[in-house]
XYZ file of C-alpha atoms in Angstrom:
403
model
C 24.710 -55.802 41.728
C 23.873 -52.059 42.242
C 26.780 -51.614 45.251
C 29.097 -53.285 43.297
C 28.719 -50.655 40.047
C 28.636 -47.584 42.124
C 31.652 -48.811 44.333
C 33.569 -48.371 41.036
C 33.680 -44.526 41.779
C 35.577 -45.241 44.836
C 39.028 -46.410 45.628
C 40.734 -47.085 49.041
C 44.246 -45.210 50.008
C 46.336 -48.184 48.320
C 44.544 -47.791 44.879
C 42.762 -51.272 45.679
C 38.682 -50.735 44.097
C 36.489 -50.677 47.039
C 34.039 -52.558 45.413
C 36.014 -55.579 46.521
C 34.908 -54.759 49.796
C 31.815 -54.077 49.154
C 30.892 -57.306 47.218
C 32.891 -58.864 50.301
C 30.147 -58.744 53.227
C 32.748 -59.887 55.399
C 34.874 -56.987 55.323
C 32.218 -54.408 55.225
C 32.401 -53.832 59.171
C 36.258 -52.380 58.439
C 35.219 -49.470 56.180
C 34.864 -45.998 57.772
C 31.296 -45.027 58.619
C 31.590 -42.298 56.466
C 32.123 -44.166 53.751
C 29.658 -46.661 54.299
C 27.346 -43.614 53.995
C 28.810 -42.494 50.996
C 28.261 -45.535 48.873
C 25.052 -46.475 50.464
C 23.453 -42.541 48.980
C 25.348 -42.974 45.539
C 23.796 -46.296 44.990
C 20.665 -45.316 46.002
C 21.049 -42.546 43.129
C 22.144 -44.921 41.012
C 19.294 -47.599 42.249
C 16.749 -44.846 41.213
C 18.321 -44.255 37.374
C 18.646 -48.371 36.855
C 14.938 -48.061 38.110
C 13.564 -45.454 36.066
C 15.067 -47.591 33.198
C 13.402 -50.665 33.933
C 10.403 -49.326 34.403
C 9.818 -48.373 30.478
C 7.188 -50.937 29.347
C 6.569 -51.822 25.917
C 4.686 -49.552 23.969
C 1.905 -52.031 23.357
C 1.321 -52.233 27.092
C 1.360 -48.801 28.028
C -1.333 -47.981 25.162
C -3.287 -50.562 26.144
C -2.859 -50.034 30.003
C -3.704 -46.490 29.279
C -6.637 -47.167 26.967
C -8.209 -49.341 29.435
C -7.524 -47.428 32.310
C -8.580 -44.157 30.846
C -12.124 -45.675 29.013
C -12.959 -47.167 32.633
C -12.389 -43.507 34.277
C -14.567 -41.956 31.696
C -17.300 -44.624 32.252
C -17.693 -44.729 35.408
C -18.294 -40.870 35.538
C -20.323 -40.545 32.443
C -23.332 -39.989 34.171
C -22.172 -37.208 36.141
C -20.662 -35.791 32.609
C -24.319 -35.927 31.660
C -25.749 -34.162 34.613
C -23.176 -31.486 33.667
C -24.026 -31.161 30.158
C -27.873 -30.897 31.155
C -27.250 -28.103 33.152
C -24.652 -26.169 31.044
C -26.709 -26.556 27.858
C -30.227 -25.948 29.409
C -31.865 -23.001 26.464
C -34.710 -22.802 29.060
C -35.195 -19.663 31.223
C -35.330 -20.153 34.107
C -33.464 -23.215 33.911
C -34.877 -26.981 34.046
C -32.004 -28.073 36.129
C -30.489 -26.615 38.851
C -28.390 -28.504 41.664
C -26.532 -31.746 40.840
C -28.880 -33.974 43.083
C -32.317 -32.784 41.702
C -30.570 -33.284 38.014
C -29.676 -37.071 38.497
C -32.970 -37.678 40.005
C -35.181 -35.765 36.912
C -33.366 -37.394 34.120
C -33.648 -40.665 36.215
C -37.138 -40.333 36.834
C -37.619 -39.305 33.298
C -35.683 -40.971 31.038
C -34.089 -43.540 32.598
C -30.439 -45.220 32.554
C -29.400 -45.733 29.088
C -31.105 -43.229 26.936
C -31.128 -40.454 29.760
C -27.954 -40.684 32.427
C -25.882 -42.868 30.271
C -26.960 -41.436 26.900
C -23.941 -40.734 24.414
C -22.244 -43.608 25.806
C -21.180 -45.177 22.527
C -19.402 -42.014 21.217
C -17.711 -41.311 24.638
C -16.592 -45.369 25.138
C -14.912 -45.077 21.264
C -13.455 -41.772 21.579
C -12.044 -42.487 25.214
C -10.538 -45.660 24.104
C -9.242 -44.169 20.768
C -7.903 -41.022 22.253
C -6.077 -42.605 25.758
C -4.509 -45.035 23.406
C -3.110 -42.416 21.429
C -2.118 -40.172 24.691
C -0.140 -43.177 26.310
C 1.534 -43.963 23.085
C 2.609 -40.303 22.557
C 3.438 -39.699 26.108
C 5.708 -42.339 26.578
C 7.652 -41.707 23.204
C 8.121 -38.440 23.823
C 9.098 -38.539 27.617
C 11.489 -41.252 26.950
C 13.380 -39.176 23.731
C 12.973 -36.205 25.678
C 14.799 -37.980 28.760
C 17.351 -40.004 27.168
C 18.711 -36.229 25.380
C 19.124 -35.219 28.612
C 16.165 -32.982 29.606
C 15.463 -32.486 32.869
C 13.021 -35.513 34.319
C 10.178 -32.522 35.533
C 10.285 -30.468 32.332
C 9.917 -33.709 30.029
C 7.009 -35.222 32.423
C 5.387 -31.489 31.451
C 6.267 -31.169 28.146
C 5.436 -35.193 27.223
C 1.883 -34.355 28.845
C 1.618 -31.061 26.483
C 2.616 -33.165 23.535
C 0.365 -36.565 23.945
C -2.676 -34.511 24.169
C -1.764 -32.600 20.804
C -1.311 -35.923 19.479
C -4.697 -37.360 20.769
C -6.975 -34.517 19.944
C -7.625 -35.547 16.645
C -9.391 -38.708 18.313
C -11.555 -37.692 20.817
C -12.698 -34.436 19.858
C -15.168 -35.942 17.031
C -16.532 -38.018 19.651
C -16.984 -35.370 22.265
C -19.268 -33.614 20.106
C -21.483 -36.468 19.216
C -21.230 -37.195 22.881
C -22.257 -33.919 24.382
C -24.873 -33.635 21.815
C -26.777 -37.527 22.684
C -26.342 -36.454 25.995
C -27.983 -33.477 26.128
C -30.755 -34.616 23.760
C -31.360 -37.636 25.637
C -34.618 -39.975 24.714
C -35.344 -39.431 20.693
C -38.061 -37.365 20.627
C -37.802 -36.421 24.010
C -40.849 -35.699 25.712
C -39.700 -34.040 28.400
C -36.694 -31.837 27.468
C -36.284 -29.505 24.396
C -32.788 -29.742 23.665
C -32.723 -28.509 20.217
C -30.923 -32.163 18.872
C -33.098 -34.768 18.086
C -30.971 -37.947 16.519
C -32.403 -41.217 16.545
C -28.760 -42.762 17.212
C -24.922 -41.962 17.062
C -24.483 -43.072 13.295
C -27.682 -41.176 12.212
C -25.683 -37.664 14.867
C -22.877 -38.229 12.649
C -24.585 -38.132 9.255
C -26.998 -35.465 10.169
C -24.106 -32.845 11.364
C -22.339 -33.855 8.364
C -24.577 -33.402 5.971
C -26.570 -30.144 7.526
C -23.455 -28.492 8.844
C -20.477 -30.110 7.350
C -18.095 -32.608 7.910
C -16.073 -29.423 10.404
C -18.993 -29.378 12.491
C -17.446 -32.495 14.183
C -14.103 -30.616 15.596
C -16.484 -27.682 17.021
C -14.544 -26.518 20.063
C -11.643 -27.898 19.000
C -9.076 -24.493 19.419
C -11.019 -24.189 22.689
C -10.435 -27.652 23.905
C -6.499 -27.444 23.715
C -6.217 -24.183 25.253
C -8.117 -26.241 28.056
C -6.757 -29.902 27.959
C -3.126 -29.105 27.021
C -2.197 -27.624 30.158
C -4.458 -29.845 32.130
C -2.571 -32.907 30.414
C 0.949 -31.636 31.270
C 0.519 -30.386 34.927
C -1.512 -33.384 35.620
C 1.227 -35.658 34.778
C 4.444 -33.458 35.668
C 2.230 -33.928 39.454
C 1.827 -37.467 38.753
C 5.004 -38.133 38.152
C 6.992 -36.616 40.970
C 4.301 -37.650 43.477
C 5.103 -41.358 42.597
C 8.724 -40.816 43.118
C 8.177 -38.953 46.310
C 6.228 -42.253 46.697
C 8.789 -44.274 46.148
C 11.541 -42.809 47.858
C 9.019 -43.108 51.083
C 8.226 -46.536 50.667
C 11.388 -47.498 49.307
C 10.409 -49.696 46.095
C 8.823 -48.894 43.007
C 5.433 -50.990 44.454
C 4.267 -48.389 46.684
C 0.991 -49.537 46.964
C -2.644 -49.279 46.228
C -3.441 -46.498 49.117
C -0.495 -44.607 47.810
C -1.569 -45.228 43.847
C -4.657 -43.791 44.451
C -3.461 -40.867 46.302
C -1.018 -39.880 44.177
C -3.182 -40.141 40.990
C -6.123 -38.211 42.610
C -4.469 -35.399 44.235
C -2.219 -34.952 40.716
C -5.771 -34.913 38.506
C -7.541 -32.538 41.540
C -4.486 -30.016 41.376
C -4.407 -30.028 37.463
C -8.324 -29.454 37.437
C -8.370 -26.939 40.119
C -5.220 -25.062 38.639
C -6.904 -24.744 35.060
C -10.694 -24.253 36.355
C -10.253 -20.820 34.874
C -9.343 -22.065 31.314
C -12.330 -24.271 31.723
C -15.085 -21.406 32.971
C -13.883 -19.582 29.613
C -14.335 -22.768 27.542
C -18.252 -23.261 28.975
C -18.798 -19.953 28.532
C -17.792 -19.422 25.312
C -19.212 -22.853 24.226
C -22.750 -22.184 25.908
C -24.033 -18.826 25.886
C -26.785 -17.764 23.701
C -26.162 -15.837 20.703
C -29.226 -13.619 19.644
C -29.540 -12.761 16.206
C -29.228 -9.329 16.769
C -25.502 -9.988 17.690
C -22.162 -8.977 15.493
C -20.411 -10.755 16.856
C -19.157 -14.293 14.555
C -16.851 -17.217 16.016
C -15.319 -19.768 14.074
C -16.136 -22.267 16.346
C -19.560 -21.903 16.302
C -22.634 -23.106 13.734
C -26.470 -22.593 13.941
C -28.848 -25.566 15.178
C -30.251 -26.666 11.536
C -32.476 -29.520 13.137
C -33.414 -28.029 16.517
C -37.216 -29.090 18.002
C -39.572 -26.613 17.382
C -40.549 -24.521 20.782
C -43.830 -24.979 22.663
C -44.512 -21.462 22.052
C -46.692 -19.960 19.552
C -45.017 -16.916 18.890
C -42.224 -18.018 15.838
C -38.835 -16.551 16.579
C -35.388 -17.472 15.256
C -33.126 -20.148 15.792
C -30.420 -19.286 17.956
C -26.793 -20.766 18.221
C -26.634 -22.610 21.038
C -23.075 -24.892 21.486
C -22.786 -27.362 23.500
C -19.359 -27.503 25.746
C -17.287 -30.692 25.676
C -15.469 -30.119 28.694
C -15.007 -32.066 32.358
C -17.863 -30.597 34.411
C -16.716 -27.551 35.609
C -19.234 -24.582 35.729
C -23.154 -24.271 36.151
C -25.418 -22.995 33.767
C -24.686 -19.427 33.254
C -26.634 -16.933 35.409
C -28.235 -13.551 34.373
C -25.299 -11.769 36.097
C -22.777 -13.351 34.439
C -20.696 -11.393 31.706
C -21.594 -11.862 27.942
C -18.424 -13.195 26.253
C -19.178 -12.248 23.230
C -15.510 -13.805 21.627
C -13.712 -16.917 20.636
C -10.427 -15.428 22.048
C -9.776 -17.523 25.380
C -7.439 -14.552 26.475
C -9.961 -12.003 25.647
C -12.509 -13.929 27.937
C -10.229 -14.033 30.483
C -10.104 -10.572 30.916
C -13.698 -9.898 30.550
C -14.676 -12.182 33.384
C -11.608 -10.840 35.580
C -12.855 -7.192 34.910
C -16.441 -8.210 35.514
C -16.770 -10.822 38.155
C -13.564 -10.830 39.383
C -11.181 -13.850 40.614
C -14.035 -15.855 41.637
C -15.390 -15.570 38.279
C -12.522 -17.678 37.046
C -13.132 -20.054 39.411
C -17.047 -20.699 39.165
C -17.781 -24.451 39.612
C -14.361 -25.679 40.943
C -15.782 -28.178 43.438
C -17.428 -30.013 40.880
C -14.489 -29.951 38.172
C -11.607 -31.317 41.194
C -14.326 -34.282 41.974
C -14.622 -34.938 38.675
C -10.636 -34.928 37.290
C -9.712 -36.708 40.806
C -11.886 -39.426 40.209
C -11.191 -39.974 36.710
C -7.348 -39.526 36.874
C -7.389 -41.694 39.893
C -9.542 -44.658 38.160
C -7.593 -44.066 34.863
C -3.811 -44.033 36.326
C -4.091 -46.558 39.088
C -5.441 -48.688 36.568
C -2.250 -47.824 34.442
C -0.476 -49.160 36.473
C -1.852 -51.968 37.909
C -2.164 -53.303 34.104
C 1.671 -52.417 33.511
C 2.297 -55.006 36.502
C 0.013 -57.712 35.189
C 1.650 -57.172 31.883
C 5.578 -57.560 32.747
C 3.684 -60.926 34.707
C 1.929 -61.697 31.445
C 3.577 -59.918 28.457
C 2.300 -59.428 25.195
C 5.271 -58.314 23.443
C 8.894 -59.929 24.207
C 11.224 -57.432 27.037
C 13.641 -57.201 24.141
C 11.035 -54.512 22.043
C 10.285 -52.920 25.044
C 12.538 -49.538 24.075
């Protein structure tokens, strides 16, 4: 079929349509080798375009596959995210938590798995599913629309990733605030770690935050989150789509196999994670640095903790602001030698870190961030493609409703 359509562009010397020769396999050997090669190459181009068109799943399939894949990836990495949150949000000096292995063991031994390593998993689950469903729906719609209007595919992939994360942010940012506070808190009335938070449950956390700090507190770090996540999603999907296209051409099929699915998905997430590490470092510094009462700076994304657990010290002291990072694993707890930003501007933060710590300061914790983004992206995108193929075999909607 494809060769017949491509052959409409070629005719022989006596104006006889070449597709009559191509369709009739018995006469193909009479064609010059150059003509056969030209037709084959043109067929591959059209075939690739048809494959891209045929690869458009129904929106419901894309949203469900993305939601399940993204949620699975986040749940798989939740314990690592808890370790990161404890390290970055630890208000004690010297810090209670140091290395990743030591932090894992300490939390597991003292607080267990459900309330310790998997604290905050309920809002994480709900926010992850809602956010990824919105993300993949917006991504597929914007990507298809731009390609249909003639936008270059690579630009369409990049722009669609930006738009999709912007559309999904209102769904996942509030859950991130709840999740990170519950992760830092651990057990209710935790005797092992004084976090500054003490909620009975997810619902109690939401009510307490809204009552004491205002509803807007559920959106702390919204702007900083977008600064980090928008370019990450754009780069991740631009890399992923291009790598899958390379893999398809290498294999010669749309089904590139599990190993290449894992390799393309994990490498796309890992590369995007490494490139956006400077933005993640600034975001973490802004949201986790301690603001002493004498500080004159003010930040719209930060607010005092109004339900802190009393300190064990006998000396009274003022409550300090200690916002919590909602980013993926990136930097460790700020050391005494790290620069104090005292700003809510990401660009200003980048300049301060570069001036005081150099390029190395921009890439603090790049290793853990690479591991986290690689595993999470690999899990999400491999499951996404696997579920799409399953839905194709057992469709939830009619095929003619795909577009």
